[in-house]
XYZ file of C-alpha atoms in Angstrom:
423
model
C 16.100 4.425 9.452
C 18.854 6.631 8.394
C 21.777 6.152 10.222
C 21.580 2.163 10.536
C 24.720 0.674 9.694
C 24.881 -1.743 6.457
C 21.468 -1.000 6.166
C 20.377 -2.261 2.544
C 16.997 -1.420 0.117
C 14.005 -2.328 1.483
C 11.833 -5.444 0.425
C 7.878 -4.953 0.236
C 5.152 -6.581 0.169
C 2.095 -6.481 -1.391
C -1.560 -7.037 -3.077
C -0.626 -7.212 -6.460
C -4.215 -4.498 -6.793
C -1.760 -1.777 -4.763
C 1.762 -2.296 -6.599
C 1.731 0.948 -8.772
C 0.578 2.995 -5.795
C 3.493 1.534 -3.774
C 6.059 1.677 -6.908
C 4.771 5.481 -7.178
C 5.099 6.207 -3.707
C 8.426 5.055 -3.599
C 9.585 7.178 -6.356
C 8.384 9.999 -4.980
C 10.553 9.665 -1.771
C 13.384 9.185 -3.703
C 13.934 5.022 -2.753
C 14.433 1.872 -4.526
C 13.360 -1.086 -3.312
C 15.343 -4.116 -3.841
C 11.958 -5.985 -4.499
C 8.282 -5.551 -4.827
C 6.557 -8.835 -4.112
C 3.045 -9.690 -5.096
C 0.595 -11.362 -3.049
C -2.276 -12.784 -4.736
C -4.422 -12.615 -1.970
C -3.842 -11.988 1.547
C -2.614 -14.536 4.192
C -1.492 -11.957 7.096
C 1.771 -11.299 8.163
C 3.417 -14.956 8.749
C 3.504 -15.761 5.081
C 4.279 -12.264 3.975
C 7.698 -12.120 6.284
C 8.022 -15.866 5.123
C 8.326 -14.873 2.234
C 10.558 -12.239 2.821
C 13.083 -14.238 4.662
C 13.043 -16.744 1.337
C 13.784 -13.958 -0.546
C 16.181 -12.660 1.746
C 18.071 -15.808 1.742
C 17.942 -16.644 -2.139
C 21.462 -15.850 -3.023
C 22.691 -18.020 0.134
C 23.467 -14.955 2.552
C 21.903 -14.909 5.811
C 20.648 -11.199 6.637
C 19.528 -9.519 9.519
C 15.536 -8.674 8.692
C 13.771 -5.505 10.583
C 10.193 -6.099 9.632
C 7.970 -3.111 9.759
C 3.895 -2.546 9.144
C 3.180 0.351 6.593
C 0.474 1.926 8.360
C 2.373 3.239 11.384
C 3.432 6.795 12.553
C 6.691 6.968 14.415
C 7.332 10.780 16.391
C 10.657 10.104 17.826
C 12.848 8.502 14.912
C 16.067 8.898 16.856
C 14.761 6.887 19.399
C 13.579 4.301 17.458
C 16.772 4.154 15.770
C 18.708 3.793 18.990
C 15.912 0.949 20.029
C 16.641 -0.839 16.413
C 20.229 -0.961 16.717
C 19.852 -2.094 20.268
C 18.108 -5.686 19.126
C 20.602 -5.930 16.380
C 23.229 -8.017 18.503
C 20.442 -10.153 20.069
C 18.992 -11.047 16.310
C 22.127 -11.625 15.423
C 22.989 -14.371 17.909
C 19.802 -16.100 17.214
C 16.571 -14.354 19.046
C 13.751 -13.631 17.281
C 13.585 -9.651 19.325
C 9.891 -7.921 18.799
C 9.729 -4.254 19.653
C 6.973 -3.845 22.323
C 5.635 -0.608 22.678
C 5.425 1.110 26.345
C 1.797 1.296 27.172
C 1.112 5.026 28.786
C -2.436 3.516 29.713
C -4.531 0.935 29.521
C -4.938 -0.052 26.238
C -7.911 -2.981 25.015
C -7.494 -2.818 21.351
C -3.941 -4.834 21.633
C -2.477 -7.438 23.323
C 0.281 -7.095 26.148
C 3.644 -8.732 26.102
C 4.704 -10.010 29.493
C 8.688 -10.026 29.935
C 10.301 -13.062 32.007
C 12.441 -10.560 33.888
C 12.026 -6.868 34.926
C 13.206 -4.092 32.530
C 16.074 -2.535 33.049
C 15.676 1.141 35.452
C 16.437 4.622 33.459
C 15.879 4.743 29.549
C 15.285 0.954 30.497
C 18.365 -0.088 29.205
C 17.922 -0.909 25.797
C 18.625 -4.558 26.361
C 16.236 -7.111 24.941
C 14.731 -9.764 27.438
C 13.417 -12.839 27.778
C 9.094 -12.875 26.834
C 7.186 -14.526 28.958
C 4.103 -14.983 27.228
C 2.026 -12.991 25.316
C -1.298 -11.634 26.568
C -4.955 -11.327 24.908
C -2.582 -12.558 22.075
C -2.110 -9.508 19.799
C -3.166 -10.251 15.838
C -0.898 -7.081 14.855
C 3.118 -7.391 15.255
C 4.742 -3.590 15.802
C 8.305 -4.563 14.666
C 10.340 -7.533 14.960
C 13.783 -7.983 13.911
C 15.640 -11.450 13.703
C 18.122 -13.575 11.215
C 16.227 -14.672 8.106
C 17.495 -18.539 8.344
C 16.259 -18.481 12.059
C 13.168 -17.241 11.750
C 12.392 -19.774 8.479
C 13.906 -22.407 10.892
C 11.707 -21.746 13.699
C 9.035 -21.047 11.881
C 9.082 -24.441 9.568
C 9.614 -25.944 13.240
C 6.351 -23.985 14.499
C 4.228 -24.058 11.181
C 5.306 -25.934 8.351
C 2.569 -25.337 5.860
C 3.444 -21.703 6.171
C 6.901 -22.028 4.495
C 5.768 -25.132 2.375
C 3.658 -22.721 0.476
C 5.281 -19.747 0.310
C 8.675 -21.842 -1.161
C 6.115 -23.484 -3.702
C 4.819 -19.802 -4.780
C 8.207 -18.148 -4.492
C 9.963 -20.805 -7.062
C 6.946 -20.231 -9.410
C 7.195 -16.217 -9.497
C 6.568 -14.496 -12.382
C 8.261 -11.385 -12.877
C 5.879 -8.400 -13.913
C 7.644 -4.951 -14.955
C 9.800 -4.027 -11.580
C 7.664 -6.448 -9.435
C 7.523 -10.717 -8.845
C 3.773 -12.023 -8.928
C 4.072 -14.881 -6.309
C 1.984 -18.166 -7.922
C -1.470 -17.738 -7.310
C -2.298 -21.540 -6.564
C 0.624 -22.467 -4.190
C 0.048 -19.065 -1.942
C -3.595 -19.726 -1.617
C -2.964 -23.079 0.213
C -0.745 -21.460 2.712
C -2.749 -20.628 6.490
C -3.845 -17.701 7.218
C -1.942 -16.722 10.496
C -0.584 -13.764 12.004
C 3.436 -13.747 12.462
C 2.871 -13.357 16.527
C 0.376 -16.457 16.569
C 2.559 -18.545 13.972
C 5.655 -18.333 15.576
C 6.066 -15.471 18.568
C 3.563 -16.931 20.754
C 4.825 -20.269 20.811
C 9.072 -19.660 19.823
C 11.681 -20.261 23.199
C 14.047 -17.812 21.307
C 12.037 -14.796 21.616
C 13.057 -11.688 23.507
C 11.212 -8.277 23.706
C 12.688 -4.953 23.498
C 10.352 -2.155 25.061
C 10.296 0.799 23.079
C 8.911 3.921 23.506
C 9.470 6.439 20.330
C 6.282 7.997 19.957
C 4.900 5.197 17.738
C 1.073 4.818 16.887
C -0.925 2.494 14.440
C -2.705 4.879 12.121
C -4.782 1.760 10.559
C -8.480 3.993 11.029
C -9.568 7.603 10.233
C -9.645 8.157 14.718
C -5.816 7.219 14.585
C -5.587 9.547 12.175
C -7.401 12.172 14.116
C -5.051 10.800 17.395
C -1.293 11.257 16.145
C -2.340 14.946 13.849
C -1.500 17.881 15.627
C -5.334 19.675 16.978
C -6.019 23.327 16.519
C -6.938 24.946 19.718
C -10.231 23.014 19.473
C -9.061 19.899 19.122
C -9.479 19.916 15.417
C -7.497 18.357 13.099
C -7.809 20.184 9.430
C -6.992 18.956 6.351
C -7.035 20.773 2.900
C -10.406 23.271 2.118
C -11.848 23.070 5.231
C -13.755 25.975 7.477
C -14.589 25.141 10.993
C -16.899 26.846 13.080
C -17.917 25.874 16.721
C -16.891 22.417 15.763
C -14.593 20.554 18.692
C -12.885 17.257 18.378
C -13.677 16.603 14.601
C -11.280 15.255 11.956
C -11.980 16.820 8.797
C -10.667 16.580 5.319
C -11.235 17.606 2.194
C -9.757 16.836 -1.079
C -11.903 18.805 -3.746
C -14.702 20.642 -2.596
C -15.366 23.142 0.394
C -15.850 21.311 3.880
C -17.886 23.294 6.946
C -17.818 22.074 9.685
C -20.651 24.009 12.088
C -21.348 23.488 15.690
C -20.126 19.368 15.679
C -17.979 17.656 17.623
C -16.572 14.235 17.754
C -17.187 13.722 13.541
C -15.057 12.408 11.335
C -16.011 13.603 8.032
C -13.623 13.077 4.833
C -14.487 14.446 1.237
C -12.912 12.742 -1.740
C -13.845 12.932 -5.406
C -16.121 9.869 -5.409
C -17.341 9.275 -1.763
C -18.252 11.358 1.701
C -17.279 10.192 4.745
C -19.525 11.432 7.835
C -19.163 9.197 11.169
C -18.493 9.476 14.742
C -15.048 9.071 15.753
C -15.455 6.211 17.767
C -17.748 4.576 15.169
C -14.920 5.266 12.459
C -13.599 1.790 12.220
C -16.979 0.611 11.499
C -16.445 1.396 7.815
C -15.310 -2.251 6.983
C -19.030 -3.073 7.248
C -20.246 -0.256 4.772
C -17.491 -1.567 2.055
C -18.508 -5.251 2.886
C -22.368 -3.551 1.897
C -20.895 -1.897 -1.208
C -19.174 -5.080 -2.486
C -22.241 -6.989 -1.836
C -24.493 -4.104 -4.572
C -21.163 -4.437 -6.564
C -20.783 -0.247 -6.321
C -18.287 0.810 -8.514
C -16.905 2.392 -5.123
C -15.627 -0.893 -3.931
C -13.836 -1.724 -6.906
C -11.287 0.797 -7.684
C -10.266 4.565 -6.895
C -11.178 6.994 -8.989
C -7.564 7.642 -9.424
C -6.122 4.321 -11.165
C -2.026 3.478 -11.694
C -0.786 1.730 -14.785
C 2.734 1.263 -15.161
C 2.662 4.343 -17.931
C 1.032 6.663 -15.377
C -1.855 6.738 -13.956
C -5.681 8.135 -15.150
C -8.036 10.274 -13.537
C -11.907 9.986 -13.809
C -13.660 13.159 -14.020
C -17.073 13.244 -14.774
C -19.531 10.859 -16.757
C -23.069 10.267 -18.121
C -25.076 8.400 -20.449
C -22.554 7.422 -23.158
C -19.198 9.566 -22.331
C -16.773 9.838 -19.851
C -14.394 12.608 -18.915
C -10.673 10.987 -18.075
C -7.407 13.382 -17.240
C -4.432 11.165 -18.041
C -0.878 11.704 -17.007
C 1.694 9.578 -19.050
C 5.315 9.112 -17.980
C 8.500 10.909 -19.854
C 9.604 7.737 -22.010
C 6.417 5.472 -21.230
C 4.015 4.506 -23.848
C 0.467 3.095 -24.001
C -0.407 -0.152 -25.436
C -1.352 -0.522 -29.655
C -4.757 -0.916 -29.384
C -8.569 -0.659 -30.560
C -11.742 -0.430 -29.302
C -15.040 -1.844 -30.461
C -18.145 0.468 -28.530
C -16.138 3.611 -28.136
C -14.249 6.553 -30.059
C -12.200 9.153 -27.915
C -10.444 12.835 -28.396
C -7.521 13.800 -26.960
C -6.802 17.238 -25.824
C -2.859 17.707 -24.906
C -3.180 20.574 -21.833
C 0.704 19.735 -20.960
C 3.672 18.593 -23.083
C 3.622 17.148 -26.398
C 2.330 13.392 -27.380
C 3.453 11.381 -29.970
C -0.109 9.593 -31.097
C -0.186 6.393 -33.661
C -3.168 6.620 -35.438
C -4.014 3.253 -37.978
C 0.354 3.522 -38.892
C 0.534 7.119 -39.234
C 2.175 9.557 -36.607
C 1.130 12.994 -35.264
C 2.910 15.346 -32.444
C 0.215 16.988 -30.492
C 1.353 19.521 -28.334
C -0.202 21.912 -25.769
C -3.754 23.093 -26.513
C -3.893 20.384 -29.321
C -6.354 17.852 -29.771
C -6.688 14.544 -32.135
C -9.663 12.382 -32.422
C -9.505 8.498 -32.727
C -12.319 6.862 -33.924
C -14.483 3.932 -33.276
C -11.871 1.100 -34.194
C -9.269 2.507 -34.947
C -5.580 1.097 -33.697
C -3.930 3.762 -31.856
C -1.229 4.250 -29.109
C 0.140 7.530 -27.225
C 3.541 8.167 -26.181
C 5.719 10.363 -24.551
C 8.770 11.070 -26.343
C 9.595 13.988 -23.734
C 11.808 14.707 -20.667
C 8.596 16.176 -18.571
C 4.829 14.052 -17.913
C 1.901 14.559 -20.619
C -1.120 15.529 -19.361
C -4.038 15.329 -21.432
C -8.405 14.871 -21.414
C -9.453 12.199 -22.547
C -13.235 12.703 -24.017
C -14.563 9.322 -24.095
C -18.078 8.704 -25.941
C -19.690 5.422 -27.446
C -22.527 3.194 -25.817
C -20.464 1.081 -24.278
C -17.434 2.484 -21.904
C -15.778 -0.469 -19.563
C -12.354 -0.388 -19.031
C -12.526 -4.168 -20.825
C -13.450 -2.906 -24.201
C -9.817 -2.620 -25.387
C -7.600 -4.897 -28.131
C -3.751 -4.655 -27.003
C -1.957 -5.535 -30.717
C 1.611 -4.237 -28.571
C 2.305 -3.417 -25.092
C 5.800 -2.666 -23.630
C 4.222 -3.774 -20.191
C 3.831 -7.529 -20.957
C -0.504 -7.095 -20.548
C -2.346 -9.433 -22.357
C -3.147 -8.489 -25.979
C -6.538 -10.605 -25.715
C -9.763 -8.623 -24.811
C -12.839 -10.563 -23.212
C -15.081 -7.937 -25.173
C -15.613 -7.844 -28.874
C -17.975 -6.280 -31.117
């Protein structure tokens, strides 16, 4: 989006279980968002722009909004560009402009947008134009770009429980760290509707803008496979990987050695806790395994095995009957909580940078190739007095080792200092 005049910090969006991994992400590009908001729980996209456009319009201004999907690869970002700044007069004056994507062939997986009138000859024109209707009515919106106070207009017009809820749980926020927790209760009455059924479907001031820069949804391991360049096979490799004889196969690994030998058509994606095998046109299929994981209550379907906290984030290793192996990387300047655990005692072995560890009121430094021990009960906290991240392992051992067996006395991060686990 570089290039877009008066074009101001982006505001995102969502489940409060992802906001260090976005907060991360986005310092590791180099951007600051303007917000982070919290959802709850998911309602689809019409109360997550809602809510956007309330925010948008808290401090009485009236901004243009380009709304964007996170999970989307775009090839040709001058184009797109060009197409952006195209809609911007037509949002301005009012229209509610989606960016529909020029189909190269028949496509069933989305819906088609029918314009009133033809599109403009040559690079089409770059004019918006009137939508006729929508077809197969699409549950996933590429891009839309409008005037905040319109769309909340139209859209309290179109679906007033929408923005009735989303006001209720924006004027109840809670601010957490860099992010605002939308209230729970008031966001969980509001429908859950798509943007395009809510408002696009039904609105007279819509207009589409065809654009054609390359873009692709990469919401399933196949898309993935799709918008990668192939090796002359038609291979796409990603990390340790060997392939032999194999044709057509996606294949990643994160960790450990993948061979791929005389397949085609496989998807097959190593991580530190799970294996991926499937067919590429069976890859999307994997929302019914998770639904069978939740269901056993797998530890898989609960968390990664890397986790974010707003010190840093923790690793887990290895584990087995009564320990746990943990490699923890802690922030220059961030801190972990005072606290004490009831089932467990840990060590600490400092492989990068120096810690500053509080052990029952006295201090230590331990640098690298240091270790310290904390006992069973014992109030401790770790910090990182340095300019550069401390990494350390974290040798956990005790008969009981859930993340919920843990006594915050102090915590920069606002957590609760009440444990639902005591000896």
């Amino acid at each position: 989006l570089e290039g877009i005049s008066e074009l101001h910090a982006p505001l995102l969006i969502c489940n409060e279980d992802h906001r260090f991994i976005v907060a991360e992400q986005m310092r590791q590009i180099g951007i600051k968002p303007s917000g982070i908001l919290l959802e709850p729980i998911g309602r689809n996209t019409a109360p997550a722009v809602a809510v956007a456009a309330l925010q948008a319009t808290a401090r009485g201004e009236d901004p243009l909004l380009l709304v964007l999907a996170a999970d989307h690869v775009i090839r040709d970002a001058a184009k797109f560009r060009a197409t952006v700044a195209a809609g911007i007069p037509a949002a301005g004056a009012g229209q509610l402009v989606t960016f529909g994507i020029v189909p190269s062939a028949p496509e069933t997986g989305y819906g088609y947008i029918e314009a009133a009138v033809p599109l403009p000859a040559g690079d089409r024109g770059l004019q918006p134009v009137p939508i006729a209707r929508f077809v197969e009515k699409p549950d996933r919106a590429t891009a839309e770009a409008f005037l905040s106070g319109r769309f909340l207009a139209e859209l309290e017009r179109l679906a007033p429980e929408v923005v009735s809820a989303c006001r209720s749980a924006l004027a109840h926020e809670s601010a957490d760290l860099e992010f605002l927790r939308l209230e729970r209760e008031a966001f969980a009455t509001c429908p859950n509707v798509a943007i395009d059924v809510a408002v696009m479907e039904q609105t007279q001031l819509g207009a589409v803008l065809p654009l054609e820069a390359g873009w692709s949804d990469v919401g399933s391991w196949s898309a993935l496979w799709e918008t990668a360049d192939h090796d002359p096979n038609g291979n796409v490799l990603r990390g340790r990987v060997i392939s032999e004889d194999a044709r057509n196969c996606y294949l990643r690994s994160e960790h450990r050695l993948v061979v791929g030998l005389g397949v085609q058509d496989l998807v097959v994606v190593e991580t530190d806790d799970v294996v991926l095998v499937a067919h590429r046109d069976r890859a999307q299929d994997i929302k019914g395994v998770v639904g069978q994981l939740e269901r056993e209550g797998a530890s898989e379907s609960k968390a990664h095995r890397r986790i974010y906290r707003p010190w840093g984030y923790y690793d887990g290793v290895t584990e087995g009957e009564r320990w746990q192996v943990k490699k923890i990387e802690v922030k220059p300047g961030a801190s972990l909580s005072l606290q004490m655990h009831h089932h467990r005692a840990e060590h600490w072995i400092v492989v990068k940078g120096t810690a500053l560890v509080e052990k029952d009121g006295s201090q230590e430094l331990v640098g690298e190739n240091q270790s310290t021990y904390i006992p069973l009960g014992c109030k401790h906290r770790l910090t990182n007095p340095g300019q550069i991240p401390v990494q350390l392992i974290e040798v956990q051992s005790g008969p009981y080792l859930g993340e919920d067996d843990i006594v915050r006395f102090e915590d920069l991060y606002g957590r609760s200092q009440t444990t639902a686990l005591k000896a």
